[in-house]
Short mmCIF file of C-alpha atoms in Angstrom, two decimals:
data_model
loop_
_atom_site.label_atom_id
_atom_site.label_comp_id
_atom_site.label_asym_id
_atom_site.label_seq_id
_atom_site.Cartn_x
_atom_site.Cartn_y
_atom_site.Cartn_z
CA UNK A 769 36.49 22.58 -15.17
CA UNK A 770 38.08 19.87 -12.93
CA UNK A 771 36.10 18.90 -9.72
CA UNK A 772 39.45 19.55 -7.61
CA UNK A 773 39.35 22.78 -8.83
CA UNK A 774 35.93 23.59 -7.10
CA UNK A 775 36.50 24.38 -3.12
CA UNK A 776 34.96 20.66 -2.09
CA UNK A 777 36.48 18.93 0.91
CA UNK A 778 38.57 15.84 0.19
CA UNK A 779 36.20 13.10 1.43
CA UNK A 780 33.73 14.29 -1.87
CA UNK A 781 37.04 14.27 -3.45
CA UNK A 782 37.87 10.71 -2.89
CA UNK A 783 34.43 9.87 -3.59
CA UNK A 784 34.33 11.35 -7.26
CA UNK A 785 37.29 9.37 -7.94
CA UNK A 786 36.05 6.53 -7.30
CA UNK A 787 33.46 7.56 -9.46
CA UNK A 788 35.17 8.26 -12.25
CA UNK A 789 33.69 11.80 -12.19
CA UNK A 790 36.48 14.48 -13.36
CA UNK A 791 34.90 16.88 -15.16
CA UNK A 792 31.99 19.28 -13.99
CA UNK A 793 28.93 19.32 -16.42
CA UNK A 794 28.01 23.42 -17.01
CA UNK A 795 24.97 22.99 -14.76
CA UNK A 796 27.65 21.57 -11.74
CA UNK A 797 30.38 24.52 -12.96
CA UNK A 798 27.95 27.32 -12.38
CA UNK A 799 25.89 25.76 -9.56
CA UNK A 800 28.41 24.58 -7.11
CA UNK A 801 30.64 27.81 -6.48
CA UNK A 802 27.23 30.06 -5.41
CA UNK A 803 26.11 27.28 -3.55
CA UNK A 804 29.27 27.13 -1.43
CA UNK A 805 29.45 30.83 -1.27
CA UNK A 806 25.74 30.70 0.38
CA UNK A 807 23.59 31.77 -2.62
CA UNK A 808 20.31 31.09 -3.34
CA UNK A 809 20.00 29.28 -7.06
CA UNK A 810 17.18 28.81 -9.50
CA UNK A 811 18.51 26.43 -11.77
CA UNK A 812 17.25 25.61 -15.12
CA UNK A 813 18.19 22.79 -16.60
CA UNK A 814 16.86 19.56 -18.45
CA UNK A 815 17.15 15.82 -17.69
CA UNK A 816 20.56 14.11 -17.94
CA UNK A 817 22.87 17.70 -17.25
CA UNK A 818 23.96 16.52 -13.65
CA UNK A 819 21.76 18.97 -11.66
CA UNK A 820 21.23 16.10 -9.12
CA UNK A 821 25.31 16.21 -8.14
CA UNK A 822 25.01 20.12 -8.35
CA UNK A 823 23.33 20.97 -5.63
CA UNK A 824 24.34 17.21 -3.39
CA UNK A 825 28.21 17.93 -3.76
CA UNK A 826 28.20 21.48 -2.49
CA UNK A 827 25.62 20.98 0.40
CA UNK A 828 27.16 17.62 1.62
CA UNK A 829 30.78 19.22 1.73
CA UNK A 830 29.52 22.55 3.61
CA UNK A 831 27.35 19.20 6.16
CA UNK A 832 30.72 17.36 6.86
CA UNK A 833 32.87 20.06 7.34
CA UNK A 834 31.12 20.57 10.50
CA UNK A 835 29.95 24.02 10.03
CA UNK A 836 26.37 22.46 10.74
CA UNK A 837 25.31 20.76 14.52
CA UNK A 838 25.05 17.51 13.88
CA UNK A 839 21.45 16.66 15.77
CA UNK A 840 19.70 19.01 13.52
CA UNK A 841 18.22 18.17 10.04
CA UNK A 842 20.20 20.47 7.56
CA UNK A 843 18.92 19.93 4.66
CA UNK A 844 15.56 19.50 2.93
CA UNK A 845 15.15 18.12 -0.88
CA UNK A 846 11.73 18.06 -2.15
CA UNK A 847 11.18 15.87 -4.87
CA UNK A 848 7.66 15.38 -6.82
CA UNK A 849 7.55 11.82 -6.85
CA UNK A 850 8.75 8.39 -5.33
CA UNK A 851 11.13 7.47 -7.67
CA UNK A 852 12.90 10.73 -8.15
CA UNK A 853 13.35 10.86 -4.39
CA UNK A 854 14.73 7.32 -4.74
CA UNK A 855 17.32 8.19 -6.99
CA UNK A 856 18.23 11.34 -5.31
CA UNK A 857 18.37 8.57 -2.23
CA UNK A 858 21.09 6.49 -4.23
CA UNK A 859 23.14 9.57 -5.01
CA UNK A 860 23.17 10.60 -1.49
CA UNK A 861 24.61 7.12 -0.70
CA UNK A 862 27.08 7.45 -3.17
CA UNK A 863 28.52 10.70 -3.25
CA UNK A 864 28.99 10.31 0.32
CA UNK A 865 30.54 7.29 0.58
CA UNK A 866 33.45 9.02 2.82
CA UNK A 867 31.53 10.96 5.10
CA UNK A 868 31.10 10.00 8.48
CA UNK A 869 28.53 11.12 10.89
CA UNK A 870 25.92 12.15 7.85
CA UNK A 871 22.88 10.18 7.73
CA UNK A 872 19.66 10.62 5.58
CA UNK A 873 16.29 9.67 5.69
CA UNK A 874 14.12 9.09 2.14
CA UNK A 875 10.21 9.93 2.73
CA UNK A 876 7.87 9.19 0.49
CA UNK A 877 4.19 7.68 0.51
CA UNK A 878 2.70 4.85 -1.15
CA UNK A 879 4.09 2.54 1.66
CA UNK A 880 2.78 0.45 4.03
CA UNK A 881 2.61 1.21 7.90
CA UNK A 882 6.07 -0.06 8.73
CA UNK A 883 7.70 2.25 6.39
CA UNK A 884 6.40 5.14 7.86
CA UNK A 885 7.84 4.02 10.88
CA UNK A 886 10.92 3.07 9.67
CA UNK A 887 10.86 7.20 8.45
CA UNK A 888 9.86 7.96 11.70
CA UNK A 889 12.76 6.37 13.87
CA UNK A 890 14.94 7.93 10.96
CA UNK A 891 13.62 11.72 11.73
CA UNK A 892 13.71 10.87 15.43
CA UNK A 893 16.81 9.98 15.77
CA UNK A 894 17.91 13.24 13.74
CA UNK A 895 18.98 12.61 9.62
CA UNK A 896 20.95 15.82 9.07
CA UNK A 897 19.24 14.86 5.20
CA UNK A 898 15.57 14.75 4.47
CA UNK A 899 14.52 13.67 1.05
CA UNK A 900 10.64 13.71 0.82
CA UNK A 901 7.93 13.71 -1.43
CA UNK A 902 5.41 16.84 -0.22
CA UNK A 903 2.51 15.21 1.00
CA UNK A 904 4.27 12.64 3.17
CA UNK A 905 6.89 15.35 4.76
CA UNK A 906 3.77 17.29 5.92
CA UNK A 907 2.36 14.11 7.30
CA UNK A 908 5.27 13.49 9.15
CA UNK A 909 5.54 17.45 10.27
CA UNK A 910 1.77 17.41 11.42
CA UNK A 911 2.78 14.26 13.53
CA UNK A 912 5.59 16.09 15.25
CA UNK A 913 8.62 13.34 13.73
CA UNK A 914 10.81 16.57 12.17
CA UNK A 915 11.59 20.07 13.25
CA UNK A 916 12.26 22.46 10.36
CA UNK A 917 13.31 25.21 12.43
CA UNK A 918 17.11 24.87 12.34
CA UNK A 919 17.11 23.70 8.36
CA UNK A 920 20.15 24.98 6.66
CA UNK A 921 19.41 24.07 2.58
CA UNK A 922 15.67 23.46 0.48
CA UNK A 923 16.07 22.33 -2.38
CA UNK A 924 13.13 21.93 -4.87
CA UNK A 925 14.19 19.84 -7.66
CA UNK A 926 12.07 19.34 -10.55
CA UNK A 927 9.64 22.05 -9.10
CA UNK A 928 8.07 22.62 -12.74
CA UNK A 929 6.49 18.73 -12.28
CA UNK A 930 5.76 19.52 -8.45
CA UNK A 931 3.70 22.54 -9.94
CA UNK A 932 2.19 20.97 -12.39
CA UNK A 933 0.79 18.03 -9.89
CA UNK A 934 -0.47 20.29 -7.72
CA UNK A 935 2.09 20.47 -4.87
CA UNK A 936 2.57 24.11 -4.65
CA UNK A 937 0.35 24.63 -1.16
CA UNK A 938 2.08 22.28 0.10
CA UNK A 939 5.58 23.43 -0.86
CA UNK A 940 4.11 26.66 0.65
CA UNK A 941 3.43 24.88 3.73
CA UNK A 942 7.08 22.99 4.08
CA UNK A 943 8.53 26.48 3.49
CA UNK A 944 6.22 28.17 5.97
CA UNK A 945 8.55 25.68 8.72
CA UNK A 946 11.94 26.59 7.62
CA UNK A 947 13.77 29.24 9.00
CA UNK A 948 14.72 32.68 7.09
CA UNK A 949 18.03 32.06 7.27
CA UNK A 950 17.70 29.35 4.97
CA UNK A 951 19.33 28.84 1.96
CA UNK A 952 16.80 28.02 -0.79
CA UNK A 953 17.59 25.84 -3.97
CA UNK A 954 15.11 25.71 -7.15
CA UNK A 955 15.79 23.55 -10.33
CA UNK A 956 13.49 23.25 -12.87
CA UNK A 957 13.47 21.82 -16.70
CA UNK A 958 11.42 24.97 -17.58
CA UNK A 959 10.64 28.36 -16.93
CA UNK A 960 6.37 28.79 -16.79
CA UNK A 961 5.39 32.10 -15.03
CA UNK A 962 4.50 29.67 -12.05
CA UNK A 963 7.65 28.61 -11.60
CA UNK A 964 9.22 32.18 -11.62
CA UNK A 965 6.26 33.66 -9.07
CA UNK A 966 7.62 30.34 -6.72
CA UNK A 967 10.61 31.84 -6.97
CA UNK A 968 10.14 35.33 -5.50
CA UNK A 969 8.07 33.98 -2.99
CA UNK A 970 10.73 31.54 -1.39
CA UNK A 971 13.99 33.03 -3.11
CA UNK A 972 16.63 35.31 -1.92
CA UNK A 973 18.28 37.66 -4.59
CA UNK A 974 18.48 34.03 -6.57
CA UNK A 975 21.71 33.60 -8.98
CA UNK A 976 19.55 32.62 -12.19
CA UNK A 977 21.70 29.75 -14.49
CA UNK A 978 19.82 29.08 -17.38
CA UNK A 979 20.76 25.92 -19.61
CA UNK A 980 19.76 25.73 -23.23
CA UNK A 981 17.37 22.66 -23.78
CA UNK A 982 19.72 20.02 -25.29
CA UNK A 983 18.77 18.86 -28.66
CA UNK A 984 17.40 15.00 -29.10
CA UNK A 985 20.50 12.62 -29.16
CA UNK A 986 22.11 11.52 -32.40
CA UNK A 987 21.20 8.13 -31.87
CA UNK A 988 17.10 8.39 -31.83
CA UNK A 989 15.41 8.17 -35.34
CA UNK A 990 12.52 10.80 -35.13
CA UNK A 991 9.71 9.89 -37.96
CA UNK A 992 6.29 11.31 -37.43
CA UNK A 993 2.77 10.17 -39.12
CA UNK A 994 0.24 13.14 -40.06
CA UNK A 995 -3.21 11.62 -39.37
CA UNK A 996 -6.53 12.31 -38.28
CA UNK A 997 -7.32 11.21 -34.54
CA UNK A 998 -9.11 7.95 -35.41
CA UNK A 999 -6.55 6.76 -37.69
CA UNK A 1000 -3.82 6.62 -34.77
CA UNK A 1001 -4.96 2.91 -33.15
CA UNK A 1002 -4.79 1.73 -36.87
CA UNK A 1003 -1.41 3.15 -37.23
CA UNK A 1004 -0.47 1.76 -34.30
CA UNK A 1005 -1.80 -1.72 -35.15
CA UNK A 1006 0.35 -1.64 -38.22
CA UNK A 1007 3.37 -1.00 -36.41
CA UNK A 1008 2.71 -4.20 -34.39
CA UNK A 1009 1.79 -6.19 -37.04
CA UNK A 1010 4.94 -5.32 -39.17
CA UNK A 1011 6.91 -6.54 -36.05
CA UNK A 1012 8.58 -3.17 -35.31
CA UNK A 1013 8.03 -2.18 -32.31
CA UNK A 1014 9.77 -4.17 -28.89
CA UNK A 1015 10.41 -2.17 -25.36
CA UNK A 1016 7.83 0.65 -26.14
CA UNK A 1017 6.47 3.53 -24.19
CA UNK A 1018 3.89 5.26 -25.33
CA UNK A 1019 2.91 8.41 -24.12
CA UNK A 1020 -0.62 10.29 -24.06
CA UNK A 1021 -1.92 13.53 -23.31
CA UNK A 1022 -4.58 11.85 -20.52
CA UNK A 1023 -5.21 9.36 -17.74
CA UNK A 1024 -8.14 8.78 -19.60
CA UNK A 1025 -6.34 8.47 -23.46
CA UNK A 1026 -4.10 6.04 -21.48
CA UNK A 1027 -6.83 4.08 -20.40
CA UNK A 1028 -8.36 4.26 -23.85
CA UNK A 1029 -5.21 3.16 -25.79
CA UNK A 1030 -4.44 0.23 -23.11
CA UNK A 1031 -8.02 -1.27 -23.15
CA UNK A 1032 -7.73 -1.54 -27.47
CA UNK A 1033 -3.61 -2.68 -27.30
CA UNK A 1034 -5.00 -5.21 -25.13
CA UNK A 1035 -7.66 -6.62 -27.37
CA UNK A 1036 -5.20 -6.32 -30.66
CA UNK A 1037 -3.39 -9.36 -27.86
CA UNK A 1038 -0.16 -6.63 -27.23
CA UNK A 1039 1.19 -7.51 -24.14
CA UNK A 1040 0.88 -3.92 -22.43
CA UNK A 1041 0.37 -2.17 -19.00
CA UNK A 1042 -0.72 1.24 -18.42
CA UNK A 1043 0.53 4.21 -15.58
CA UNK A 1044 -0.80 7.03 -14.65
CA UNK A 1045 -1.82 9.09 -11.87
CA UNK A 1046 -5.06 6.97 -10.66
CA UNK A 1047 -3.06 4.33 -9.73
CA UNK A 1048 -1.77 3.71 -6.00
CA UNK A 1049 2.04 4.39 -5.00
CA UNK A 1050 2.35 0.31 -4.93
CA UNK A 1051 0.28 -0.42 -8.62
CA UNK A 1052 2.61 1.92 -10.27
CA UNK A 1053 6.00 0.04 -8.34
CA UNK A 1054 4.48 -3.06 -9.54
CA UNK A 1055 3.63 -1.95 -13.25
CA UNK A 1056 7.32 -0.09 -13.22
CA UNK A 1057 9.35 -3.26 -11.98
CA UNK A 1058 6.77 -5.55 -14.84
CA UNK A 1059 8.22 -3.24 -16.93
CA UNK A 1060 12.03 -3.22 -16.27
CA UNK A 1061 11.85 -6.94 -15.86
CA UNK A 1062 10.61 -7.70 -19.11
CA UNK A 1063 6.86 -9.23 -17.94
CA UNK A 1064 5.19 -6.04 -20.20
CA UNK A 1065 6.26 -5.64 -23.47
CA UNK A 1066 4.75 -2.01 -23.82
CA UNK A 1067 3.96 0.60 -21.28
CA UNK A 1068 1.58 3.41 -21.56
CA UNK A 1069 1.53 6.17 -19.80
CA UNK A 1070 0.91 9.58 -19.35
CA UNK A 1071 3.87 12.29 -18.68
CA UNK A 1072 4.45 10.67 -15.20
CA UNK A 1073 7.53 8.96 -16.92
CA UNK A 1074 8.91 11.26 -19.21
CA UNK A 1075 11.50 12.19 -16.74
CA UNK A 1076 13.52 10.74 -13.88
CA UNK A 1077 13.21 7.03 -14.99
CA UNK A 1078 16.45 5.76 -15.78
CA UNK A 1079 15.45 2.42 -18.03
CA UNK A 1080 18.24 1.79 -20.52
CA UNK A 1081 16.74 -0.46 -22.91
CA UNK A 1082 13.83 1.63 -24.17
CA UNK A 1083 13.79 0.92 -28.43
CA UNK A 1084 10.23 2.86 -29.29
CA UNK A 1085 9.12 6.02 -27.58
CA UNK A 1086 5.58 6.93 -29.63
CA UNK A 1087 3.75 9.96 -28.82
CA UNK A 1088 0.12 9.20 -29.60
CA UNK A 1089 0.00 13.06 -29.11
CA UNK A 1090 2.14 15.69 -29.82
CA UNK A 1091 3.70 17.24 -26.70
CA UNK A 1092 2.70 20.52 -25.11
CA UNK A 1093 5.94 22.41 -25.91
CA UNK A 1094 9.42 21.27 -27.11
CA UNK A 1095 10.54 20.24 -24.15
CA UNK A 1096 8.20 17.87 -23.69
CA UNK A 1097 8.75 16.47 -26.93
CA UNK A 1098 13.27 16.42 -25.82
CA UNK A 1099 12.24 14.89 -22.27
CA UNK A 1100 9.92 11.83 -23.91
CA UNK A 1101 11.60 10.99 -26.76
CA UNK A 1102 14.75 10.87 -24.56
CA UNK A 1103 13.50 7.78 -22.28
CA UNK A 1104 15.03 5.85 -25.67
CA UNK A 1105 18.52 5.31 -27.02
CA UNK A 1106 19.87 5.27 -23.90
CA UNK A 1107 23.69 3.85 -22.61
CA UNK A 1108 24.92 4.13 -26.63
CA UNK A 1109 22.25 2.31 -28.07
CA UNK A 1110 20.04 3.45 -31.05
CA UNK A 1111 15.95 4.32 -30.61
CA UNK A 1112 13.13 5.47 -32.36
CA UNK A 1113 10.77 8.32 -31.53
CA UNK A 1114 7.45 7.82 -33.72
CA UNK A 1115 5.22 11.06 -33.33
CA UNK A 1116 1.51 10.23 -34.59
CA UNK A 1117 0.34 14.21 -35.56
CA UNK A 1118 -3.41 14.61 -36.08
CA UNK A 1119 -4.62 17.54 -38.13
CA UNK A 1120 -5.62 20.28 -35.21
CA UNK A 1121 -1.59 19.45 -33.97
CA UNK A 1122 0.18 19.95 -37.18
CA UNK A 1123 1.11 23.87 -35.76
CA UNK A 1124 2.00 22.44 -32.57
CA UNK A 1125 4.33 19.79 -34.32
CA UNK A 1126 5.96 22.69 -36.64
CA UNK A 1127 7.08 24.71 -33.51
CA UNK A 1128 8.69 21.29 -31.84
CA UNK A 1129 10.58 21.31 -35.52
CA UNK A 1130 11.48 24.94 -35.34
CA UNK A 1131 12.94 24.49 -31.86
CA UNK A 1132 14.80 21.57 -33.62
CA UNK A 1133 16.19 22.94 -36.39
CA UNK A 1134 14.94 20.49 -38.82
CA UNK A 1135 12.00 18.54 -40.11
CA UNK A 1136 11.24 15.45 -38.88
CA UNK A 1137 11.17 12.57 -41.57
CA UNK A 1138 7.08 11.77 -42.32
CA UNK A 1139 6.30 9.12 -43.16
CA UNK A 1140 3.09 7.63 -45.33
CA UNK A 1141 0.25 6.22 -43.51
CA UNK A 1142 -0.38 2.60 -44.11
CA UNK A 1143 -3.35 2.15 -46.70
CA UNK A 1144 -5.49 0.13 -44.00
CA UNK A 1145 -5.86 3.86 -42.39
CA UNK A 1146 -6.88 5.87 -45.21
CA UNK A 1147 -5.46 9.09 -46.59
CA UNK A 1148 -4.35 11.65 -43.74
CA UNK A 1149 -4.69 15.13 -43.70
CA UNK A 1150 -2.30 17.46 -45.69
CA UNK A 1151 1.28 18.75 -43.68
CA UNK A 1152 2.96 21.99 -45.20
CA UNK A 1153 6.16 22.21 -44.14
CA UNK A 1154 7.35 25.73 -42.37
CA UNK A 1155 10.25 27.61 -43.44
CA UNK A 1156 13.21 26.87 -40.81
CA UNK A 1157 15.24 30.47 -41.88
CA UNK A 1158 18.92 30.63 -41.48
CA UNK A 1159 20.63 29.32 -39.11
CA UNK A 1160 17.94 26.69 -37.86
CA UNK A 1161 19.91 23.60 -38.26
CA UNK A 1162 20.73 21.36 -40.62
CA UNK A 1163 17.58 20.10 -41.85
CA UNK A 1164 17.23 17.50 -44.88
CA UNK A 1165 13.79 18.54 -46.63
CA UNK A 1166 11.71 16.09 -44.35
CA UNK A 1167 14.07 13.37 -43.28
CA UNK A 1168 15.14 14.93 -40.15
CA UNK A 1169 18.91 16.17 -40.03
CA UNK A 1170 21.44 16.85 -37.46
CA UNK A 1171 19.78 16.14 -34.16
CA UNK A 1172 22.16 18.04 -31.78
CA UNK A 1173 24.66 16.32 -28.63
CA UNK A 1174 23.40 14.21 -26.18
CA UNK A 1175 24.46 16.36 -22.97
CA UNK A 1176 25.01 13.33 -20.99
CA UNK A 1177 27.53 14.23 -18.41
CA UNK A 1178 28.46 13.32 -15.27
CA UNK A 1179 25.62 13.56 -12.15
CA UNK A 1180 24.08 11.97 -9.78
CA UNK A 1181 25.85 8.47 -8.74
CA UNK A 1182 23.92 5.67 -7.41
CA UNK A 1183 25.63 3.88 -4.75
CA UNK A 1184 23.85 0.87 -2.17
CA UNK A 1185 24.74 0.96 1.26
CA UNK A 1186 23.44 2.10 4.82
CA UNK A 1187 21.47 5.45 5.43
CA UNK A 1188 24.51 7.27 6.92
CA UNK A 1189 25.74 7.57 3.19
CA UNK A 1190 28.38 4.39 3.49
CA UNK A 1191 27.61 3.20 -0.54
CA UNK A 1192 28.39 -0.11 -1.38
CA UNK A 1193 28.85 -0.59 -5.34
CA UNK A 1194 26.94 1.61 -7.72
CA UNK A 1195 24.72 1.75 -10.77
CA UNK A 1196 24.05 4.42 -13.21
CA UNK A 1197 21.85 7.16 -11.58
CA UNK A 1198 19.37 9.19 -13.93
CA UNK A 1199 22.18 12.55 -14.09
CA UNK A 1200 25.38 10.02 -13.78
CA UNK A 1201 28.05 8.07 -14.77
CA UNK A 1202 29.01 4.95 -12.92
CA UNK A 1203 29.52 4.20 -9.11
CA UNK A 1204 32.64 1.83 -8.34
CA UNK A 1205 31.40 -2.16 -8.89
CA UNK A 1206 31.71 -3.49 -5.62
CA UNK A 1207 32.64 -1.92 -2.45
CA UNK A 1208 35.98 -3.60 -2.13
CA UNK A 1209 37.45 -1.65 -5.35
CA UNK A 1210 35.97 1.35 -3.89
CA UNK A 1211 37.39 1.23 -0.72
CA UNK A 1212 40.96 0.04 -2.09
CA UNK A 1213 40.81 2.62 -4.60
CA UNK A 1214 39.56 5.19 -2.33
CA UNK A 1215 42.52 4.76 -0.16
CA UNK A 1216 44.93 5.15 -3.19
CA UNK A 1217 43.42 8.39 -3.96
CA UNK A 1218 43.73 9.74 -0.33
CA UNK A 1219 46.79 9.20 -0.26
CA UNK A 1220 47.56 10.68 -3.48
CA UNK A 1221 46.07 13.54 -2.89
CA UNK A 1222 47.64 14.13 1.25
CA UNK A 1223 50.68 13.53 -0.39
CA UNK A 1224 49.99 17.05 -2.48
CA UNK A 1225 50.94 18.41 0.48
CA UNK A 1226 50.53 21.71 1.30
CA UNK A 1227 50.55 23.05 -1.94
CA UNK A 1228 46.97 21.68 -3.11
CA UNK A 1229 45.49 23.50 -0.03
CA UNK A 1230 46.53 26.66 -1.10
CA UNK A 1231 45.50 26.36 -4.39
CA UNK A 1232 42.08 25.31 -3.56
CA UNK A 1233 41.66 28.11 -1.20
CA UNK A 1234 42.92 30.29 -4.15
CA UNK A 1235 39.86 29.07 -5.93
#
């Protein structure tokens, strides 16, 4: 489906133009029409499937269409951590480049004191948008800067990771402020019991859209060593030594496993930094931008990263555990091969994981290629391969097989510019495509397209109202 085919108003029209967005992902298809018609949503989706642009498109087209006063804050999106709200932030900008009169306000902590009161004189003077990590909304709530009373949309995106870091009092608390009347969004990469009890406590008769976890992209090479728990640093060492592994993540079960793995990378002389929740709002902005920038070679870290970071030149994702579930497994290994380029996801599988590991490849359809340990280790313990059944893939014995589509779609735009939403050039957004290069083209092409589409007349009205 078309985006002009969706009842949005012409200035998120113009906008998507510019952004070279035409085509709805299915999470935008199914999302956007019950949001306009006033539904409440739970939303489950993965990673990269556009959810960001899903629930932004709908809610900032119902905003500038006036049907909300303009002093009040309309709209609430919760967000589990800084840089998630920061990217939500750069969509906002983006998508609405066109709208007038729509301003937003991105709270988050970790700052110092004159960011908070650079929030504060943005609440004050009344953002119709509020994007906020949980602990620093209720900060600014207990203070008195922002009245939920007259809030229009929540949105919880991500709420699985909010859970799962121990925000759900506090979401509790932020909903306790909003008004019944409210219309209540919920997206989530999975479905835990938690999340669905969340649900029926702040959802309305919820239309449920439920997206199949997308399959690894074609593009990653998935290999996996079967080892016993103090063979993995060796393993690891090898790697290194045999030159292979460049822009690396590597991902651990614990804050404490990070710690563990960062303290021995460091004496085998591997230029390496570590993240992680004990770390301060500005160490992990510092240890990110080191990272992005090139200064650390290799960055380990717990499942902090596995989503919402949008780094592109990721070669080596290594999971010096094996994920919880299969998601998991999608979500990390899918920080590599990333804007068309090839990756590598190296799994290191100790003996008590091997069952663990065989339900990731069941969920797969096919076994991932393992390879032999490196005689410095020793011998590893003994993998038997499950039977995949019919219909499980393509599987080649255990060399992997036909890893699925990448699901990359259009989503969430980033676009620079002032808080009222006024974008100024773009960049790719973790859901998105691209944002117009410069504000100049986007303005000159923005105008084109206005013009194209008043000079539909009459006749594209109707239509859209048909819709």
């Amino acid at each position: 489906m078309r985006f002009e085919e969706l009842n949005l108003n012409d200035n998120i029209l113009d906008a998507l133009d510019d952004m070279r967005f035409e085509t709805c992902t299915p999470i935008q298809e199914r999302c956007i029409p019950e949001i306009l018609d006033g539904r409440d949503i739970i939303g489950v989706a993965q990673t990269g499937t556009g959810k960001t642009a899903a629930y932004l498109l709908p809610i900032l087209s119902l905003i500038d269409d006036g049907y909300y006063p303009e002093e009040d804050i309309n709209c609430v999106i919760m967000s589990p951590t800084r840089e998630l709200a920061q990217q939500i932030d750069q969509a906002m900008e983006g998508f609405g480049y066109y709208l007038q009169g729509i301003s937003s306000v991105a709270v988050y902590g970790g700052n110092d004191g004159g960011r908070y009161d650079q929030e504060t004189k943005g609440l004050q003077l009344g953002a119709n948008v509020i994007i906020a990590t949980p602990g620093r909304l209720i900060s600014h709530i207990t203070m008195g800067h922002a009245d939920l009373s007259h809030v229009s949309f929540f949105v919880l995106d991500e709420a699985d990771r909010m859970l799962d870091m121990g925000f759900s009092d506090d979401i509790l608390k932020i909903a306790s402020y909003l008004p019944p009347t409210c219309q209540t969004i919920m997206f989530s990469a999975t479905m835990p019991s938690k999340i669905e009890q969340l649900a029926k406590t702040l959802l309305k008769d919820p239309v449920e859209v439920k997206l199949a976890v997308s399959r690894p992209a074609d593009n990653i090479m998935q290999q996996a060593y079967v080892c016993h728990e103090n063979q993995k640093l060796g393993i690891i060492r090898e790697l290194f030594k045999a030159g292979e592994l460049k822009r690396v993540i590597i991902f651990a079960c614990s804050k404490l496993k990070v710690k563990e793995i960062t303290r021995a990378l460091l004496h085998m002389k591997i230029n390496c930094g570590e993240m992680h929740s004990d770390l301060d709002q500005s160490q992990r902005d510092e240890m990110m931008y080191r990272f992005k920038s090139g200064q650390v070679d290799v960055l380990v870290a717990t499942d902090i990263v596995a989503r919402g970071i949008d780094i592109d030149d990721i070669a080596t994702v290594i999971n010096f555990d094996v994920p919880h579930d299969s998601e998991d497994y999608v979500h990390r290994i899918g920080r590599t091969a990333r804007a068309q380029r090839d990756g590598k996801a190296i799994t290191l599988v100790r003996g008590r994981e091997i069952a663990d590991f065989m339900r990731i490849e069941q969920f797969l359809g096919y076994l991932v290629e393992k390879i032999p340990l490196p005689q410095s280790v020793g011998e590893g313990p003994e993998y038997k391969p499950m039977s995949l059944g019919k219909g499980r893939g393509r599987g080649h014995g255990g060399h992997g097989g036909s890893r699925g589509g990448r699901g990359r779609g259009n989503g969430s735009g980033r676009g620079h510019g002032d808080r009222k939403g006024r974008g100024h050039g773009g960049e790719k957004g973790s859901d998105s495509g691209k944002v117009a290069s410069d504000s100049g083209k986007v303005a000159n092409e923005g105008k084109k397209n206005r013009n194209r589409r008043r000079s539909r007349g009459k006749g594209k009205d109707e239509g859209r109202s048909e819709n």
